[in-house]
CSV table of N, CA and C in Angstrom, one decimal:
chain,number,residue,atom,x,y,z
A,124,MET,N,-11.3,-0.3,-7.0
A,124,MET,CA,-10.4,-1.4,-6.6
A,124,MET,C,-8.9,-0.9,-6.7
A,125,ALA,N,-8.2,-1.5,-5.8
A,125,ALA,CA,-6.7,-1.2,-5.8
A,125,ALA,C,-6.0,-1.8,-7.0
A,126,LEU,N,-5.0,-1.2,-7.5
A,126,LEU,CA,-4.2,-1.6,-8.6
A,126,LEU,C,-3.3,-2.8,-8.1
A,127,ILE,N,-3.1,-3.8,-8.9
A,127,ILE,CA,-2.2,-4.9,-8.6
A,127,ILE,C,-0.8,-4.4,-8.9
A,128,VAL,N,0.1,-4.4,-7.9
A,128,VAL,CA,1.4,-3.9,-8.1
A,128,VAL,C,2.4,-5.1,-8.0
A,129,THR,N,3.3,-5.2,-9.0
A,129,THR,CA,4.2,-6.3,-9.0
A,129,THR,C,5.7,-5.8,-9.1
A,130,ASP,N,6.6,-6.8,-9.1
A,130,ASP,CA,8.0,-6.4,-9.3
A,130,ASP,C,8.3,-5.7,-10.6
A,131,GLU,N,7.4,-6.1,-11.6
A,131,GLU,CA,7.6,-5.5,-12.9
A,131,GLU,C,7.1,-4.1,-13.1
A,132,ASN,N,6.1,-3.7,-12.3
A,132,ASN,CA,5.5,-2.4,-12.6
A,132,ASN,C,5.6,-1.4,-11.4
A,133,TYR,N,6.2,-1.8,-10.3
A,133,TYR,CA,6.2,-0.9,-9.1
A,133,TYR,C,6.9,0.4,-9.4
A,134,LYS,N,8.0,0.4,-10.1
A,134,LYS,CA,8.7,1.7,-10.3
A,134,LYS,C,7.9,2.6,-11.2
A,135,GLU,N,7.2,2.1,-12.1
A,135,GLU,CA,6.3,2.9,-13.0
A,135,GLU,C,5.1,3.5,-12.1
A,136,VAL,N,4.6,2.7,-11.2
A,136,VAL,CA,3.5,3.1,-10.3
A,136,VAL,C,4.0,4.3,-9.5
A,137,LEU,N,5.2,4.1,-8.9
A,137,LEU,CA,5.8,5.2,-8.0
A,137,LEU,C,6.1,6.4,-8.8
A,138,ASP,N,6.5,6.3,-10.0
A,138,ASP,CA,6.8,7.5,-10.9
A,138,ASP,C,5.6,8.1,-11.6
A,139,GLY,N,4.4,7.7,-11.2
A,139,GLY,CA,3.2,8.1,-11.9
A,139,GLY,C,2.7,9.5,-11.6
A,140,GLY,N,3.4,10.3,-10.7
A,140,GLY,CA,3.1,11.7,-10.5
A,140,GLY,C,2.1,11.9,-9.4
A,141,LYS,N,1.5,10.9,-8.8
A,141,LYS,CA,0.5,11.0,-7.7
A,141,LYS,C,1.1,10.4,-6.5
A,142,PRO,N,0.6,10.8,-5.3
A,142,PRO,CA,1.0,10.0,-4.1
A,142,PRO,C,0.5,8.6,-4.2
A,143,VAL,N,1.2,7.7,-3.6
A,143,VAL,CA,1.0,6.3,-3.7
A,143,VAL,C,0.8,5.6,-2.3
A,144,VAL,N,-0.2,4.7,-2.2
A,144,VAL,CA,-0.4,3.9,-1.0
A,144,VAL,C,-0.2,2.5,-1.5
A,145,LEU,N,0.8,1.7,-0.9
A,145,LEU,CA,0.9,0.3,-1.3
A,145,LEU,C,0.7,-0.6,0.0
A,146,ASP,N,-0.2,-1.5,-0.2
A,146,ASP,CA,-0.5,-2.5,0.8
A,146,ASP,C,0.2,-3.8,0.5
A,147,PHE,N,1.1,-4.2,1.4
A,147,PHE,CA,1.9,-5.4,1.3
A,147,PHE,C,1.1,-6.5,2.0
A,148,TRP,N,0.7,-7.6,1.4
A,148,TRP,CA,-0.3,-8.5,2.0
A,148,TRP,C,0.0,-9.9,1.4
A,149,ALA,N,-0.7,-10.9,2.0
A,149,ALA,CA,-0.7,-12.3,1.5
A,149,ALA,C,-2.0,-12.9,1.7
A,150,GLU,N,-2.4,-13.8,0.8
A,150,GLU,CA,-3.7,-14.5,0.9
A,150,GLU,C,-3.9,-15.2,2.2
A,151,TRP,N,-2.9,-15.8,2.8
A,151,TRP,CA,-3.0,-16.6,4.0
A,151,TRP,C,-3.0,-15.7,5.3
A,152,CYS,N,-2.8,-14.4,5.2
A,152,CYS,CA,-2.6,-13.5,6.3
A,152,CYS,C,-4.0,-13.0,6.8
A,153,GLY,N,-4.4,-13.4,8.0
A,153,GLY,CA,-5.7,-13.0,8.5
A,153,GLY,C,-5.8,-11.4,8.7
A,154,PRO,N,-4.9,-10.8,9.3
A,154,PRO,CA,-4.9,-9.3,9.5
A,154,PRO,C,-4.9,-8.6,8.1
A,155,CYS,N,-4.2,-9.2,7.1
A,155,CYS,CA,-4.2,-8.6,5.8
A,155,CYS,C,-5.7,-8.6,5.2
A,156,ARG,N,-6.4,-9.7,5.4
A,156,ARG,CA,-7.8,-9.7,4.9
A,156,ARG,C,-8.7,-8.7,5.7
A,157,MET,N,-8.3,-8.4,6.9
A,157,MET,CA,-9.1,-7.3,7.6
A,157,MET,C,-8.8,-5.9,7.0
A,158,VAL,N,-7.6,-5.7,6.6
A,158,VAL,CA,-7.2,-4.4,6.1
A,158,VAL,C,-7.6,-4.2,4.6
A,159,GLY,N,-7.7,-5.3,3.9
A,159,GLY,CA,-8.0,-5.3,2.4
A,159,GLY,C,-9.2,-4.5,2.0
A,160,PRO,N,-10.4,-4.6,2.7
A,160,PRO,CA,-11.5,-3.8,2.3
A,160,PRO,C,-11.3,-2.3,2.5
A,161,THR,N,-10.5,-2.0,3.6
A,161,THR,CA,-10.2,-0.5,3.8
A,161,THR,C,-9.4,0.0,2.7
A,162,ILE,N,-8.4,-0.8,2.2
A,162,ILE,CA,-7.5,-0.3,1.1
A,162,ILE,C,-8.4,-0.1,-0.1
A,163,ASP,N,-9.3,-1.0,-0.4
A,163,ASP,CA,-10.2,-0.9,-1.6
A,163,ASP,C,-11.1,0.3,-1.4
A,164,GLU,N,-11.6,0.6,-0.2
A,164,GLU,CA,-12.4,1.8,0.0
A,164,GLU,C,-11.5,3.1,-0.3
A,165,LEU,N,-10.3,3.1,0.2
A,165,LEU,CA,-9.4,4.3,-0.1
A,165,LEU,C,-9.2,4.5,-1.6
A,166,ALA,N,-9.0,3.4,-2.3
A,166,ALA,CA,-8.9,3.4,-3.8
A,166,ALA,C,-10.1,4.1,-4.4
A,167,THR,N,-11.2,3.8,-4.0
A,167,THR,CA,-12.5,4.3,-4.5
A,167,THR,C,-12.6,5.8,-4.1
A,168,GLU,N,-12.5,6.1,-2.8
A,168,GLU,CA,-12.7,7.4,-2.3
A,168,GLU,C,-11.7,8.5,-2.7
A,169,TYR,N,-10.5,8.0,-3.0
A,169,TYR,CA,-9.5,9.0,-3.4
A,169,TYR,C,-9.1,8.8,-4.9
A,170,ASP,N,-10.0,8.2,-5.7
A,170,ASP,CA,-9.7,7.9,-7.1
A,170,ASP,C,-9.4,9.3,-7.8
A,171,GLY,N,-8.3,9.3,-8.5
A,171,GLY,CA,-7.8,10.5,-9.2
A,171,GLY,C,-6.9,11.4,-8.4
A,172,LYS,N,-6.9,11.2,-7.1
A,172,LYS,CA,-6.0,12.0,-6.2
A,172,LYS,C,-4.7,11.2,-5.8
A,173,ILE,N,-4.9,9.9,-5.6
A,173,ILE,CA,-3.8,9.1,-5.2
A,173,ILE,C,-3.9,7.8,-6.0
A,174,THR,N,-2.8,7.0,-6.0
A,174,THR,CA,-2.8,5.7,-6.5
A,174,THR,C,-2.7,4.7,-5.4
A,175,VAL,N,-3.6,3.8,-5.3
A,175,VAL,CA,-3.6,2.8,-4.3
A,175,VAL,C,-3.3,1.4,-4.9
A,176,GLY,N,-2.3,0.7,-4.4
A,176,GLY,CA,-2.0,-0.6,-4.9
A,176,GLY,C,-1.8,-1.7,-3.9
A,177,LYS,N,-1.9,-2.9,-4.3
A,177,LYS,CA,-1.7,-4.1,-3.4
A,177,LYS,C,-0.5,-4.9,-4.0
A,178,VAL,N,0.4,-5.3,-3.1
A,178,VAL,CA,1.5,-6.1,-3.4
A,178,VAL,C,1.4,-7.4,-2.7
A,179,ASP,N,1.3,-8.5,-3.5
A,179,ASP,CA,1.3,-9.9,-2.9
A,179,ASP,C,2.7,-10.2,-2.6
A,180,VAL,N,3.0,-10.4,-1.3
A,180,VAL,CA,4.4,-10.6,-0.9
A,180,VAL,C,5.0,-11.9,-1.3
A,181,ASP,N,4.1,-12.9,-1.5
A,181,ASP,CA,4.5,-14.2,-1.9
A,181,ASP,C,4.9,-14.3,-3.4
A,182,GLU,N,4.5,-13.3,-4.2
A,182,GLU,CA,4.8,-13.3,-5.6
A,182,GLU,C,5.7,-12.2,-6.1
A,183,ASN,N,6.2,-11.3,-5.2
A,183,ASN,CA,6.9,-10.1,-5.6
A,183,ASN,C,8.1,-9.9,-4.6
A,184,ALA,N,9.1,-10.8,-4.7
A,184,ALA,CA,10.2,-10.7,-3.7
A,184,ALA,C,11.1,-9.5,-3.9
A,185,ASP,N,11.2,-8.9,-5.1
A,185,ASP,CA,12.0,-7.8,-5.4
A,185,ASP,C,11.6,-6.5,-4.6
A,186,ILE,N,10.3,-6.2,-4.8
A,186,ILE,CA,9.8,-5.0,-4.1
A,186,ILE,C,9.7,-5.2,-2.6
A,187,VAL,N,9.4,-6.4,-2.2
A,187,VAL,CA,9.4,-6.7,-0.7
A,187,VAL,C,10.8,-6.5,-0.1
A,188,SER,N,11.8,-7.0,-0.8
A,188,SER,CA,13.2,-6.8,-0.4
A,188,SER,C,13.6,-5.3,-0.5
A,189,ALA,N,13.2,-4.7,-1.5
A,189,ALA,CA,13.6,-3.3,-1.7
A,189,ALA,C,13.2,-2.4,-0.6
A,190,TYR,N,12.0,-2.7,0.0
A,190,TYR,CA,11.5,-1.8,1.1
A,190,TYR,C,11.5,-2.5,2.4
A,191,GLY,N,12.3,-3.6,2.5
A,191,GLY,CA,12.5,-4.2,3.8
A,191,GLY,C,11.3,-4.7,4.5
A,192,ILE,N,10.3,-5.2,3.8
A,192,ILE,CA,9.0,-5.6,4.4
A,192,ILE,C,9.3,-6.9,5.2
A,193,ARG,N,9.1,-6.9,6.5
A,193,ARG,CA,9.3,-8.1,7.3
A,193,ARG,C,8.0,-8.6,7.9
A,194,ASN,N,7.0,-7.7,8.1
A,194,ASN,CA,5.7,-8.0,8.7
A,194,ASN,C,4.6,-7.6,7.8
A,195,ILE,N,3.5,-8.4,7.8
A,195,ILE,CA,2.4,-8.0,7.0
A,195,ILE,C,1.1,-8.1,7.8
A,196,PRO,N,0.1,-7.3,7.6
A,196,PRO,CA,0.1,-6.2,6.5
A,196,PRO,C,1.1,-5.1,6.9
A,197,THR,N,1.7,-4.5,5.9
A,197,THR,CA,2.4,-3.3,6.0
A,197,THR,C,1.9,-2.4,4.8
A,198,VAL,N,1.5,-1.2,5.2
A,198,VAL,CA,1.1,-0.2,4.2
A,198,VAL,C,2.1,0.9,4.1
A,199,LEU,N,2.7,1.2,3.0
A,199,LEU,CA,3.6,2.3,2.8
A,199,LEU,C,2.9,3.4,2.1
A,200,PHE,N,3.3,4.6,2.5
A,200,PHE,CA,2.7,5.9,1.9
A,200,PHE,C,3.8,6.6,1.3
A,201,PHE,N,3.7,6.9,0.0
A,201,PHE,CA,4.8,7.5,-0.8
A,201,PHE,C,4.3,8.9,-1.3
A,202,LYS,N,5.3,9.8,-1.3
A,202,LYS,CA,5.1,11.1,-2.0
A,202,LYS,C,6.4,11.4,-2.7
A,203,ASP,N,6.2,11.7,-4.0
A,203,ASP,CA,7.4,12.0,-4.8
A,203,ASP,C,8.3,10.8,-4.9
A,204,GLY,N,7.8,9.6,-4.8
A,204,GLY,CA,8.6,8.4,-4.9
A,204,GLY,C,9.3,8.0,-3.7
A,205,GLN,N,9.1,8.7,-2.6
A,205,GLN,CA,9.8,8.4,-1.3
A,205,GLN,C,8.8,8.0,-0.2
A,206,VAL,N,9.1,7.0,0.6
A,206,VAL,CA,8.3,6.6,1.7
A,206,VAL,C,8.2,7.7,2.7
A,207,ILE,N,7.0,8.2,3.0
A,207,ILE,CA,6.9,9.3,4.1
A,207,ILE,C,6.2,8.8,5.3
A,208,ASP,N,5.6,7.6,5.2
A,208,ASP,CA,4.9,7.1,6.4
A,208,ASP,C,4.6,5.6,6.1
A,209,LYS,N,4.3,4.9,7.2
A,209,LYS,CA,3.9,3.5,7.1
A,209,LYS,C,3.0,3.1,8.2
A,210,GLN,N,2.2,2.0,8.0
A,210,GLN,CA,1.4,1.4,9.0
A,210,GLN,C,1.7,-0.1,8.9
A,211,VAL,N,2.1,-0.6,10.1
A,211,VAL,CA,2.4,-2.0,10.2
A,211,VAL,C,1.3,-2.6,11.0
A,212,GLY,N,0.6,-3.7,10.5
A,212,GLY,CA,-0.4,-4.3,11.3
A,212,GLY,C,-1.8,-3.7,10.9
A,213,ALA,N,-2.8,-4.4,11.3
A,213,ALA,CA,-4.2,-3.9,11.1
A,213,ALA,C,-4.5,-2.7,11.9
A,214,ALA,N,-5.3,-1.8,11.4
A,214,ALA,CA,-5.6,-0.5,12.0
A,214,ALA,C,-7.0,-0.1,11.5
A,215,PRO,N,-7.7,0.7,12.3
A,215,PRO,CA,-9.0,1.2,11.8
A,215,PRO,C,-8.9,2.2,10.6
A,216,LYS,N,-9.9,2.3,9.8
A,216,LYS,CA,-9.9,3.1,8.6
A,216,LYS,C,-9.4,4.5,8.9
A,217,ASP,N,-9.8,5.1,10.0
A,217,ASP,CA,-9.4,6.5,10.3
A,217,ASP,C,-7.9,6.7,10.4
A,218,VAL,N,-7.2,5.7,10.8
A,218,VAL,CA,-5.7,5.8,10.8
A,218,VAL,C,-5.2,6.0,9.4
A,219,PHE,N,-5.7,5.2,8.5
A,219,PHE,CA,-5.3,5.2,7.1
A,219,PHE,C,-5.7,6.6,6.4
A,220,VAL,N,-6.9,7.0,6.7
A,220,VAL,CA,-7.4,8.3,6.2
A,220,VAL,C,-6.5,9.4,6.6
A,221,GLU,N,-6.1,9.4,7.9
A,221,GLU,CA,-5.2,10.5,8.4
A,221,GLU,C,-3.9,10.5,7.7
A,222,LYS,N,-3.3,9.3,7.4
A,222,LYS,CA,-2.1,9.2,6.7
A,222,LYS,C,-2.2,9.6,5.3
A,223,VAL,N,-3.3,9.3,4.6
A,223,VAL,CA,-3.5,9.7,3.2
A,223,VAL,C,-3.7,11.2,3.2
A,224,SER,N,-4.3,11.8,4.1
A,224,SER,CA,-4.5,13.3,4.1
A,224,SER,C,-3.2,14.0,4.2
A,225,ARG,N,-2.2,13.4,4.8
A,225,ARG,CA,-0.8,14.0,4.8
A,225,ARG,C,-0.1,13.9,3.4
A,226,LEU,N,-0.6,13.0,2.6
A,226,LEU,CA,0.0,12.9,1.2
A,226,LEU,C,-0.5,14.0,0.3
A,227,LEU,N,-1.7,14.5,0.6
A,227,LEU,CA,-2.4,15.4,-0.3
A,227,LEU,C,-2.1,16.9,-0.1
């Protein structure tokens, strides 16, 4: 399962030494619910290689603001604490796998 990332712990997650994938989502967002299972699969398949987290945009305004999230789902891909790629909107799993492979 993906890690729950909040305003309080996101800096710690990003400084954890591994590449990070953050899914910005909301419970009421249909496309977010489509992407959610893919994010959970990535967390399982890449366990130990990357950190995969989920950010509820309704509860974490600071991180949403810090990264200028305007549309959801938005998935950000971090390496060394910096955003190196992103996916806005729902996409098939292979799109996410390709982006993750660039982190490794």
